[in-house]
Short mmCIF file of C-alpha atoms and ligand atoms in Angstrom, two decimals:
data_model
loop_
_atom_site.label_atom_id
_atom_site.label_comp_id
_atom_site.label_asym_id
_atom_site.label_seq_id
_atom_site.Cartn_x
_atom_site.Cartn_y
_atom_site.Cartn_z
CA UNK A 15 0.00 0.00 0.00
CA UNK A 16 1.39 3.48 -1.03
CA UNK A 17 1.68 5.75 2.58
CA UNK A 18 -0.75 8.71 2.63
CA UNK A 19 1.31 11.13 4.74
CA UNK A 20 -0.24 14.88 5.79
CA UNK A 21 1.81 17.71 6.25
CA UNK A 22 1.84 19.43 10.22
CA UNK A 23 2.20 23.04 10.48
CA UNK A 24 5.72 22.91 11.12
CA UNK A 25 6.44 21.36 7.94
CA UNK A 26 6.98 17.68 10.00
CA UNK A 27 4.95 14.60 7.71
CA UNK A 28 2.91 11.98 9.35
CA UNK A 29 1.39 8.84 8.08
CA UNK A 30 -2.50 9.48 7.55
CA UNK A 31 -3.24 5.85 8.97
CA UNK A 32 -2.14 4.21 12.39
CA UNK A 33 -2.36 1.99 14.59
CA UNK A 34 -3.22 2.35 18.59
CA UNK A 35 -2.30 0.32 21.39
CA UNK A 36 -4.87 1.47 23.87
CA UNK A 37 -6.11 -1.32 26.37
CA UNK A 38 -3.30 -3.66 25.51
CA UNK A 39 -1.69 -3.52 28.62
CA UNK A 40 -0.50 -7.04 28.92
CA UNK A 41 3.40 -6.61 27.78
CA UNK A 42 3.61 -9.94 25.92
CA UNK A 43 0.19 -8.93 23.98
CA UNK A 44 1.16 -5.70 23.17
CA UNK A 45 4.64 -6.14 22.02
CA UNK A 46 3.32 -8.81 19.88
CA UNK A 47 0.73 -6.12 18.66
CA UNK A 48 2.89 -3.49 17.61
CA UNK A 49 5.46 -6.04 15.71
CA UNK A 50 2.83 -7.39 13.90
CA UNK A 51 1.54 -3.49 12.97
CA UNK A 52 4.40 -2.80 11.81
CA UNK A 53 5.04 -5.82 9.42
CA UNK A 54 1.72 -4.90 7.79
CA UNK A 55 2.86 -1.98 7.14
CA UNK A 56 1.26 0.41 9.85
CA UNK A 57 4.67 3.11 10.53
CA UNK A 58 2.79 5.65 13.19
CA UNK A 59 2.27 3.85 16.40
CA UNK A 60 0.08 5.58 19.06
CA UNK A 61 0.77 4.90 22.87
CA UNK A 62 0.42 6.72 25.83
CA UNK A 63 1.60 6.96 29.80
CA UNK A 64 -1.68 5.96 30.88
CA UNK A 65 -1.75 3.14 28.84
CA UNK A 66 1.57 1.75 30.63
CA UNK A 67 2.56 0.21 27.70
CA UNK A 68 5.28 2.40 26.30
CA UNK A 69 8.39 -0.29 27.30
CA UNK A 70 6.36 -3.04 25.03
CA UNK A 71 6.19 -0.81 22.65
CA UNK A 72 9.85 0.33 22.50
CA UNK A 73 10.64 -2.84 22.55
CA UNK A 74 8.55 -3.86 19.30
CA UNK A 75 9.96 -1.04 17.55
CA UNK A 76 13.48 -2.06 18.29
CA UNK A 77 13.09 -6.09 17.40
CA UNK A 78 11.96 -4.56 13.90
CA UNK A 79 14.89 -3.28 13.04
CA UNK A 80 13.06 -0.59 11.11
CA UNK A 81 14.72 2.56 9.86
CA UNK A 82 14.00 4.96 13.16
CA UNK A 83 12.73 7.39 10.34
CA UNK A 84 10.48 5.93 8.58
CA UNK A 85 8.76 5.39 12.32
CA UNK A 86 6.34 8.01 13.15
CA UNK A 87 5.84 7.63 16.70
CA UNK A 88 3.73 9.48 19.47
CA UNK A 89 2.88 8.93 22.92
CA UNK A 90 1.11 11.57 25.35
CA UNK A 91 1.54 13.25 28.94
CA UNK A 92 -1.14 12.06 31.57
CA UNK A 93 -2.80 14.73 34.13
CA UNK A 94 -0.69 13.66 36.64
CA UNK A 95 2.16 15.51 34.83
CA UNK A 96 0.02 18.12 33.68
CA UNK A 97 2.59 21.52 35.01
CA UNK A 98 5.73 22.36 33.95
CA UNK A 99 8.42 20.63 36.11
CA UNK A 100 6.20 17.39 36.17
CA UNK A 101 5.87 17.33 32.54
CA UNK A 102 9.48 18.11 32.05
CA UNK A 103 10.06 14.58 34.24
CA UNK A 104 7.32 12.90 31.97
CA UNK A 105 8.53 13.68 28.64
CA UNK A 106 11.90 12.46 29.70
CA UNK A 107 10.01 9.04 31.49
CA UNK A 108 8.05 8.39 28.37
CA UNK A 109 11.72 8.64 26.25
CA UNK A 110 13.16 6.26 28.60
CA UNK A 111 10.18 3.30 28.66
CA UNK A 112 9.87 3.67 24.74
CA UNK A 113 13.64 3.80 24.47
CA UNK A 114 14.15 6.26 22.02
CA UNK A 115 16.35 9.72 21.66
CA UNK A 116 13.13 11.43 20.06
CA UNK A 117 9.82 11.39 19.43
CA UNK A 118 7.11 12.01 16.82
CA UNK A 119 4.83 13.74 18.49
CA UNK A 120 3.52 14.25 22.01
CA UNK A 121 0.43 15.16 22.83
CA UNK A 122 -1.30 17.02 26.48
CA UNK A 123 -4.05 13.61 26.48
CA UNK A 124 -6.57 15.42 28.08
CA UNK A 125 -7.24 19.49 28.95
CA UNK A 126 -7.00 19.26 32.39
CA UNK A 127 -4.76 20.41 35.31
CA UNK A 128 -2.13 23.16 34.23
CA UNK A 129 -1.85 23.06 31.06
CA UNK A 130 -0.25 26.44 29.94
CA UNK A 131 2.79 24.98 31.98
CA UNK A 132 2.69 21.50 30.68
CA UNK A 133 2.70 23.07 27.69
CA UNK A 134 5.72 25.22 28.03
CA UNK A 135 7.58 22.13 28.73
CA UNK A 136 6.29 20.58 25.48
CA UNK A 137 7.74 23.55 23.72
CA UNK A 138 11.25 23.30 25.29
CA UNK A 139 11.48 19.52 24.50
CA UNK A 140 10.56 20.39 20.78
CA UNK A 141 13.03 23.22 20.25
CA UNK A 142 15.72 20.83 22.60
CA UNK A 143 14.86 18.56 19.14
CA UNK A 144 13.19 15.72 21.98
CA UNK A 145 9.78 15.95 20.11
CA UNK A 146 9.50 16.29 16.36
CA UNK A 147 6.13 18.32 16.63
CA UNK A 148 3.68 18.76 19.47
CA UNK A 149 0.04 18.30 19.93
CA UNK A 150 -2.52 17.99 22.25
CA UNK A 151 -5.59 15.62 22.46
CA UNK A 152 -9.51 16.16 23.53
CA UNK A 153 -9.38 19.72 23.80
CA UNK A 154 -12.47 22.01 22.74
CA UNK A 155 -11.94 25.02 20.61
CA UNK A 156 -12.17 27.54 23.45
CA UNK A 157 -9.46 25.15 25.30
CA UNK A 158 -7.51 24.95 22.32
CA UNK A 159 -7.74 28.93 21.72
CA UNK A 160 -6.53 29.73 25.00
CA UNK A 161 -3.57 27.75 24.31
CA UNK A 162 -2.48 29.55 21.25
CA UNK A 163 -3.15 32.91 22.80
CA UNK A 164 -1.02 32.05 26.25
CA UNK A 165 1.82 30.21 24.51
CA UNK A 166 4.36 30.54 21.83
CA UNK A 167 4.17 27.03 19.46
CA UNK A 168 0.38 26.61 18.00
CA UNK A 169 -0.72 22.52 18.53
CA UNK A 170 0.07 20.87 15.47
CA UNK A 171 -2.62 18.10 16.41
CA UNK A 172 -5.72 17.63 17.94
CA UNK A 173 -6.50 14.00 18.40
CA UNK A 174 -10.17 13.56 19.23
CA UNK A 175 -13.06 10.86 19.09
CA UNK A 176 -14.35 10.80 15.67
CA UNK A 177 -16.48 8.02 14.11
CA UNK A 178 -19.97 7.46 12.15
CA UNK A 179 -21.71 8.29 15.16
CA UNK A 180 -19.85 11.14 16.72
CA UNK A 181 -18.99 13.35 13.27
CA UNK A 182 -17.30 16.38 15.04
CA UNK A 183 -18.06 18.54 12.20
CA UNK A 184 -17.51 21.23 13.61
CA UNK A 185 -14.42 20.67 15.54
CA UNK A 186 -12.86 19.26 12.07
CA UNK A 187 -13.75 22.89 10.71
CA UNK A 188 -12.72 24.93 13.44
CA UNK A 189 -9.46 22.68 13.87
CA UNK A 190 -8.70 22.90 10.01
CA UNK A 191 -9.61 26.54 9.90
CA UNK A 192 -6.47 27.16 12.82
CA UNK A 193 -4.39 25.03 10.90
CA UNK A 194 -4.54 22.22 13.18
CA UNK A 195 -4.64 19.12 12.26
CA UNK A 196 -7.36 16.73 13.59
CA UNK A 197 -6.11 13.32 14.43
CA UNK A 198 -8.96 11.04 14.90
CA UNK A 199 -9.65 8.19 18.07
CA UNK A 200 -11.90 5.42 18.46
CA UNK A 201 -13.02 5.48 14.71
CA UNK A 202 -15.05 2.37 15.38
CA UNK A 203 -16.29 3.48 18.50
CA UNK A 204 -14.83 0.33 20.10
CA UNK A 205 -17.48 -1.68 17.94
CA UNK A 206 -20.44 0.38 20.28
CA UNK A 207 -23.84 -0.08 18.57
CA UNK A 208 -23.12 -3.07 16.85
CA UNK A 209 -21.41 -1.06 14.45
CA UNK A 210 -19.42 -3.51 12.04
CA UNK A 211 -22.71 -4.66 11.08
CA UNK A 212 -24.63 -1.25 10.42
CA UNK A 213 -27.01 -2.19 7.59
CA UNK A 214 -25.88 1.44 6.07
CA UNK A 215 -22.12 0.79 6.10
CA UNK A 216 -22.09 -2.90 5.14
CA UNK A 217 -24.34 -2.17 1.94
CA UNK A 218 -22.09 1.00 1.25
CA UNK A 219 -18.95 -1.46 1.45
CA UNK A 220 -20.28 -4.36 -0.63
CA UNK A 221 -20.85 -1.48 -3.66
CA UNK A 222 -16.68 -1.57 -3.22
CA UNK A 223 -16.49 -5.07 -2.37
CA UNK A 224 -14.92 -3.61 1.13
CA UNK A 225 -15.47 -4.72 4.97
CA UNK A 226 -17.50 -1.62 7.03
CA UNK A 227 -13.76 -1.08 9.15
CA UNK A 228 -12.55 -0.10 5.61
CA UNK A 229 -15.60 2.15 4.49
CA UNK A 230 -15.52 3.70 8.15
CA UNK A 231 -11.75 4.29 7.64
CA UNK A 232 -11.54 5.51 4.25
CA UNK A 233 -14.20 8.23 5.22
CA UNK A 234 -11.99 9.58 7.88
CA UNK A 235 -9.09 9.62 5.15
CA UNK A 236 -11.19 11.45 2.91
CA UNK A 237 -12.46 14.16 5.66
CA UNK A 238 -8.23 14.77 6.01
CA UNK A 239 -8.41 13.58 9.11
CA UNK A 240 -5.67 11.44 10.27
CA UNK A 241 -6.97 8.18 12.03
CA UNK A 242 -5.45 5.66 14.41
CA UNK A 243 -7.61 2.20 15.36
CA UNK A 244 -6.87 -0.66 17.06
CA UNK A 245 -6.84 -4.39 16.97
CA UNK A 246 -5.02 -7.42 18.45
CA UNK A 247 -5.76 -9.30 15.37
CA UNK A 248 -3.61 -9.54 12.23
CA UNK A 249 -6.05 -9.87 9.23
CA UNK A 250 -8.22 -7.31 10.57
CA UNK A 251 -4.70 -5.20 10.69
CA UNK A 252 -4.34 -6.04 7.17
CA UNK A 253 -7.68 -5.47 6.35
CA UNK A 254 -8.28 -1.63 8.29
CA UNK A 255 -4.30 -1.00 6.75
CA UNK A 256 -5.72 -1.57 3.37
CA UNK A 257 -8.38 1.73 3.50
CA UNK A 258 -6.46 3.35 1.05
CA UNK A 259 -7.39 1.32 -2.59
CA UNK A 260 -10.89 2.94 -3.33
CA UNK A 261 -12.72 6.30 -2.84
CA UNK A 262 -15.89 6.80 -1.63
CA UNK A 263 -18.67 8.89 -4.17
CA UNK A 264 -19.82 12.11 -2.56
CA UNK A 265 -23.48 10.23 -2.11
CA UNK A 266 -21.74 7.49 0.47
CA UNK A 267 -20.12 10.49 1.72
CA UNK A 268 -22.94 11.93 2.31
CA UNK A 269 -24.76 8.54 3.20
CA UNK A 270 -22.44 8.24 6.11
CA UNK A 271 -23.13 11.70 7.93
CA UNK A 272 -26.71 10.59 8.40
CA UNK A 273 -25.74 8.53 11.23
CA UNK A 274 -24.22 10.91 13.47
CA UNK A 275 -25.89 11.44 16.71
CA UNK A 276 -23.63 14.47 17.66
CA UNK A 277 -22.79 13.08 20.90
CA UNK A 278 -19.84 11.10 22.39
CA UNK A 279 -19.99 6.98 22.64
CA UNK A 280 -17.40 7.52 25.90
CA UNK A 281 -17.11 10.87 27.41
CA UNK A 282 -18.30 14.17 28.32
CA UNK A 283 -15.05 15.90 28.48
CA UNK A 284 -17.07 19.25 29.86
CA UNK A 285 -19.03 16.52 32.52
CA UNK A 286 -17.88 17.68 35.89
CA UNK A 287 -18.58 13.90 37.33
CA UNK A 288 -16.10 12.86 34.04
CA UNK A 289 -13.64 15.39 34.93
CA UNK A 290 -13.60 14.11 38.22
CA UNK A 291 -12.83 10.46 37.13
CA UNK A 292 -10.52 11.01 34.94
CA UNK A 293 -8.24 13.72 36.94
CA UNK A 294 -9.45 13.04 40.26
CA UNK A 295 -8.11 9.54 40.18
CA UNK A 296 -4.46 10.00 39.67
CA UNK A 297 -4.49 13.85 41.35
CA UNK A 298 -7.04 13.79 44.27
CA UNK A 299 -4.50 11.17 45.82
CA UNK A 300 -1.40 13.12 45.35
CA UNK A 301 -3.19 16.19 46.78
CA UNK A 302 -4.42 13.94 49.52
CA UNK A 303 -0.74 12.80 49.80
CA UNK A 304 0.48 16.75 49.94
CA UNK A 305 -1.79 17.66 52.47
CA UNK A 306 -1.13 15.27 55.15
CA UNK A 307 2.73 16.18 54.64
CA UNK A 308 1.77 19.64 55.51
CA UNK A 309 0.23 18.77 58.73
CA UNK A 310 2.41 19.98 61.70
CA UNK A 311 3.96 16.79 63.21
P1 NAP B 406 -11.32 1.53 17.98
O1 NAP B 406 -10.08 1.48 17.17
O2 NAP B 406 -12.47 2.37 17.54
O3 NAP B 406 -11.91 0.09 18.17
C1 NAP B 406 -11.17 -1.00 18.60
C2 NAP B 406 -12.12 -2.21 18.64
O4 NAP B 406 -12.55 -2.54 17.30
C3 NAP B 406 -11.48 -3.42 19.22
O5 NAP B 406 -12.45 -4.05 20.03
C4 NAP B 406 -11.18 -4.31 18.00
O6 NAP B 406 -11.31 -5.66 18.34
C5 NAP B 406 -12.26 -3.91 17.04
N1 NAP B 406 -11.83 -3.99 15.64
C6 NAP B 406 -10.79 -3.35 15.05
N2 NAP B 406 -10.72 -3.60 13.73
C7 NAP B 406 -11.74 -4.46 13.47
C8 NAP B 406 -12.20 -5.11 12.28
N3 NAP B 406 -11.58 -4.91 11.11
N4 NAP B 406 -13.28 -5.92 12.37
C9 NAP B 406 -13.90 -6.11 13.55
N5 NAP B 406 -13.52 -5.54 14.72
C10 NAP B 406 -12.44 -4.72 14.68
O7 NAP B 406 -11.01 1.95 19.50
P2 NAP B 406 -9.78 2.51 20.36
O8 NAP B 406 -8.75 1.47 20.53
O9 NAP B 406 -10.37 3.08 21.58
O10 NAP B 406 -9.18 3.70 19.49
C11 NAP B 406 -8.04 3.58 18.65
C12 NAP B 406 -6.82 4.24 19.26
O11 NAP B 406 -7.08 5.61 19.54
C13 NAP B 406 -6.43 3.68 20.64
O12 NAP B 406 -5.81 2.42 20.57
C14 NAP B 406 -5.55 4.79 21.16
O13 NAP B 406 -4.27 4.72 20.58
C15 NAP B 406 -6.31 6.02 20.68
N6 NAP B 406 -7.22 6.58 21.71
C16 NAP B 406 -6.96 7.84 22.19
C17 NAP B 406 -7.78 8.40 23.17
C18 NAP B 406 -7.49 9.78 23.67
O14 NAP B 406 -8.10 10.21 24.67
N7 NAP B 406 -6.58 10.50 23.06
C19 NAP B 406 -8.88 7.67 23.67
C20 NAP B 406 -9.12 6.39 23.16
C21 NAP B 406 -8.30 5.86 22.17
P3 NAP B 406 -10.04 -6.68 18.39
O15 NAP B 406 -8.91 -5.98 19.09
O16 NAP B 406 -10.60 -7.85 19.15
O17 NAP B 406 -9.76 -7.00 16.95
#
């Protein structure tokens, strides 16, 4: 298959397809994962610190004995980093599991905590040449505008949920209208509402003699978006690699948008309760930690 690759803002190229490694936290499973991505083809491999499987994945990357550069790889900063000494330590921590001098991209994962000074340390690992380009991941546009107009080095990403039933039209404008490029997650929405049988998709993809992960995919390609799924099987990592062969008409196009329901299959990211969960978890105990240490003896 011939590598769609998008240009970032900063001039840096990235594979338009990839493959993610969320939920594979077993190491055995995951580096088995990733080395079989990559001998399909897949060359941008998304991980993460909360997914505590960056040393698996390093460790794939290295058993391929791929060129470093033709790897595109990214991982992202949890909340529990999220100021600017902490983030400093977890850029450096992420290096270390993954094993590599640089990476791809890095991306803030979610727009919590302080971000302005998580950021800052995002920017002095890029220009230090630790981080080829730098991103951030769930943020709104009012999140994402404060950003640019606290900080020096505009996001070149903005990886978000996107799939048939969560379009984020408007997002994909706003983001492509800043010259941000959207990055999309969950494109299958982990298979929620029985989706890789969807009478709609599966008659769209038998008028291109293609499986609904390959219609679903191939829409995303043609929206620009970039688009990262996951799988612990081979053939289907063959199969979702392969979106690239065919081009859907403007009336599947168009088919396809009638199933959004405009809301998200996982999260509320504006949900206090949500926010809660997924800062509070990791934070509330350090903070709980802190405070007792402050108590006089
Ligand atoms: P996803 O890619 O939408 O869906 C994964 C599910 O689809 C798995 O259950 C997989 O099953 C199944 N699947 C994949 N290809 C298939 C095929 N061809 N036929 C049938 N079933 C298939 O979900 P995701 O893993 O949540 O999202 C993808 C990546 O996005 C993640 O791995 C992660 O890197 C990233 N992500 C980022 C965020 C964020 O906050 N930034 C959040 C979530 C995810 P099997 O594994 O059993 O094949």
């Amino acid at each position: 298959m011939v590598e769609q690759l998008v240009e970032l803002n900063n001039g840096v190229e990235m594979p338009q397809i990839g493959f993610g490694v969320f939920q594979i936290i077993d190491e055995q499973k995951c580096e088995s994962a990733v080395t079989q991505a990559l001998q399909v083809g897949y060359r941008l491999i998304d991980t993460a610190t909360a997914y505590q499987n960056e040393v698996a994945v390093g460790r794939a990357i290295k058993k391929s004995g791929i060129d470093r550069q033709a790897l595109f790889i990214t991982s992202k900063l949890w909340v529990a980093d999220a100021s600017y000494e902490r983030a400093k330590a977890g850029i450096d921590a992420s290096l270390n599991r993954l094993g590599l001098d640089y990476l791809d991209l890095y991306l803030l994962h979610q727009p919590y905590g302080d971000v302005i000074g998580a950021w800052r340390a995002l920017e002095e690992a890029y220009q230090a040449g630790k981080i080829r380009a730098i991103g951030v991941s769930n943020f709104y546009a009012d999140q994402l505008k404060n950003l640019e107009l606290t900080t020096a080095i505009r996001p070149a990403i903005n990886q978000i949920e996107i799939n048939p039933w969560y379009q984020q039209t408007d997002a994909v404008q706003f983001l492509h209208s800043e010259g941000i490029q959207t990055e999309a997650w969950a494109p299958f929405a982990e298979g929620k509402q029985d989706i890789f049988t969807n009478q709609k998709l599966v008659a769209i993809g038998e008028r291109y003699g293609k499986s609904v992960s390959q219609v679903i995919l191939r829409w995303l390609l043609q929206r620009q978006i970039v688009v990262i799924s996951k799988t612990s099987h081979r053939d289907r990592m063959e199969t979702n690699h392969n979106s690239c062969d065919f081009e859907l008409d403007d009336q599947d196009m168009q088919q396809i948008t009638t199933l959004d329901q405009h809301y998200s299959q996982f999260f509320n990211h504006r949900d206090p309760v949500t926010i809660d969960q997924i800062f509070g978890t990791s934070i509330q105990k350090n903070r709980a930690a802190n405070w007792k240490d402050s108590l006089p003896s």
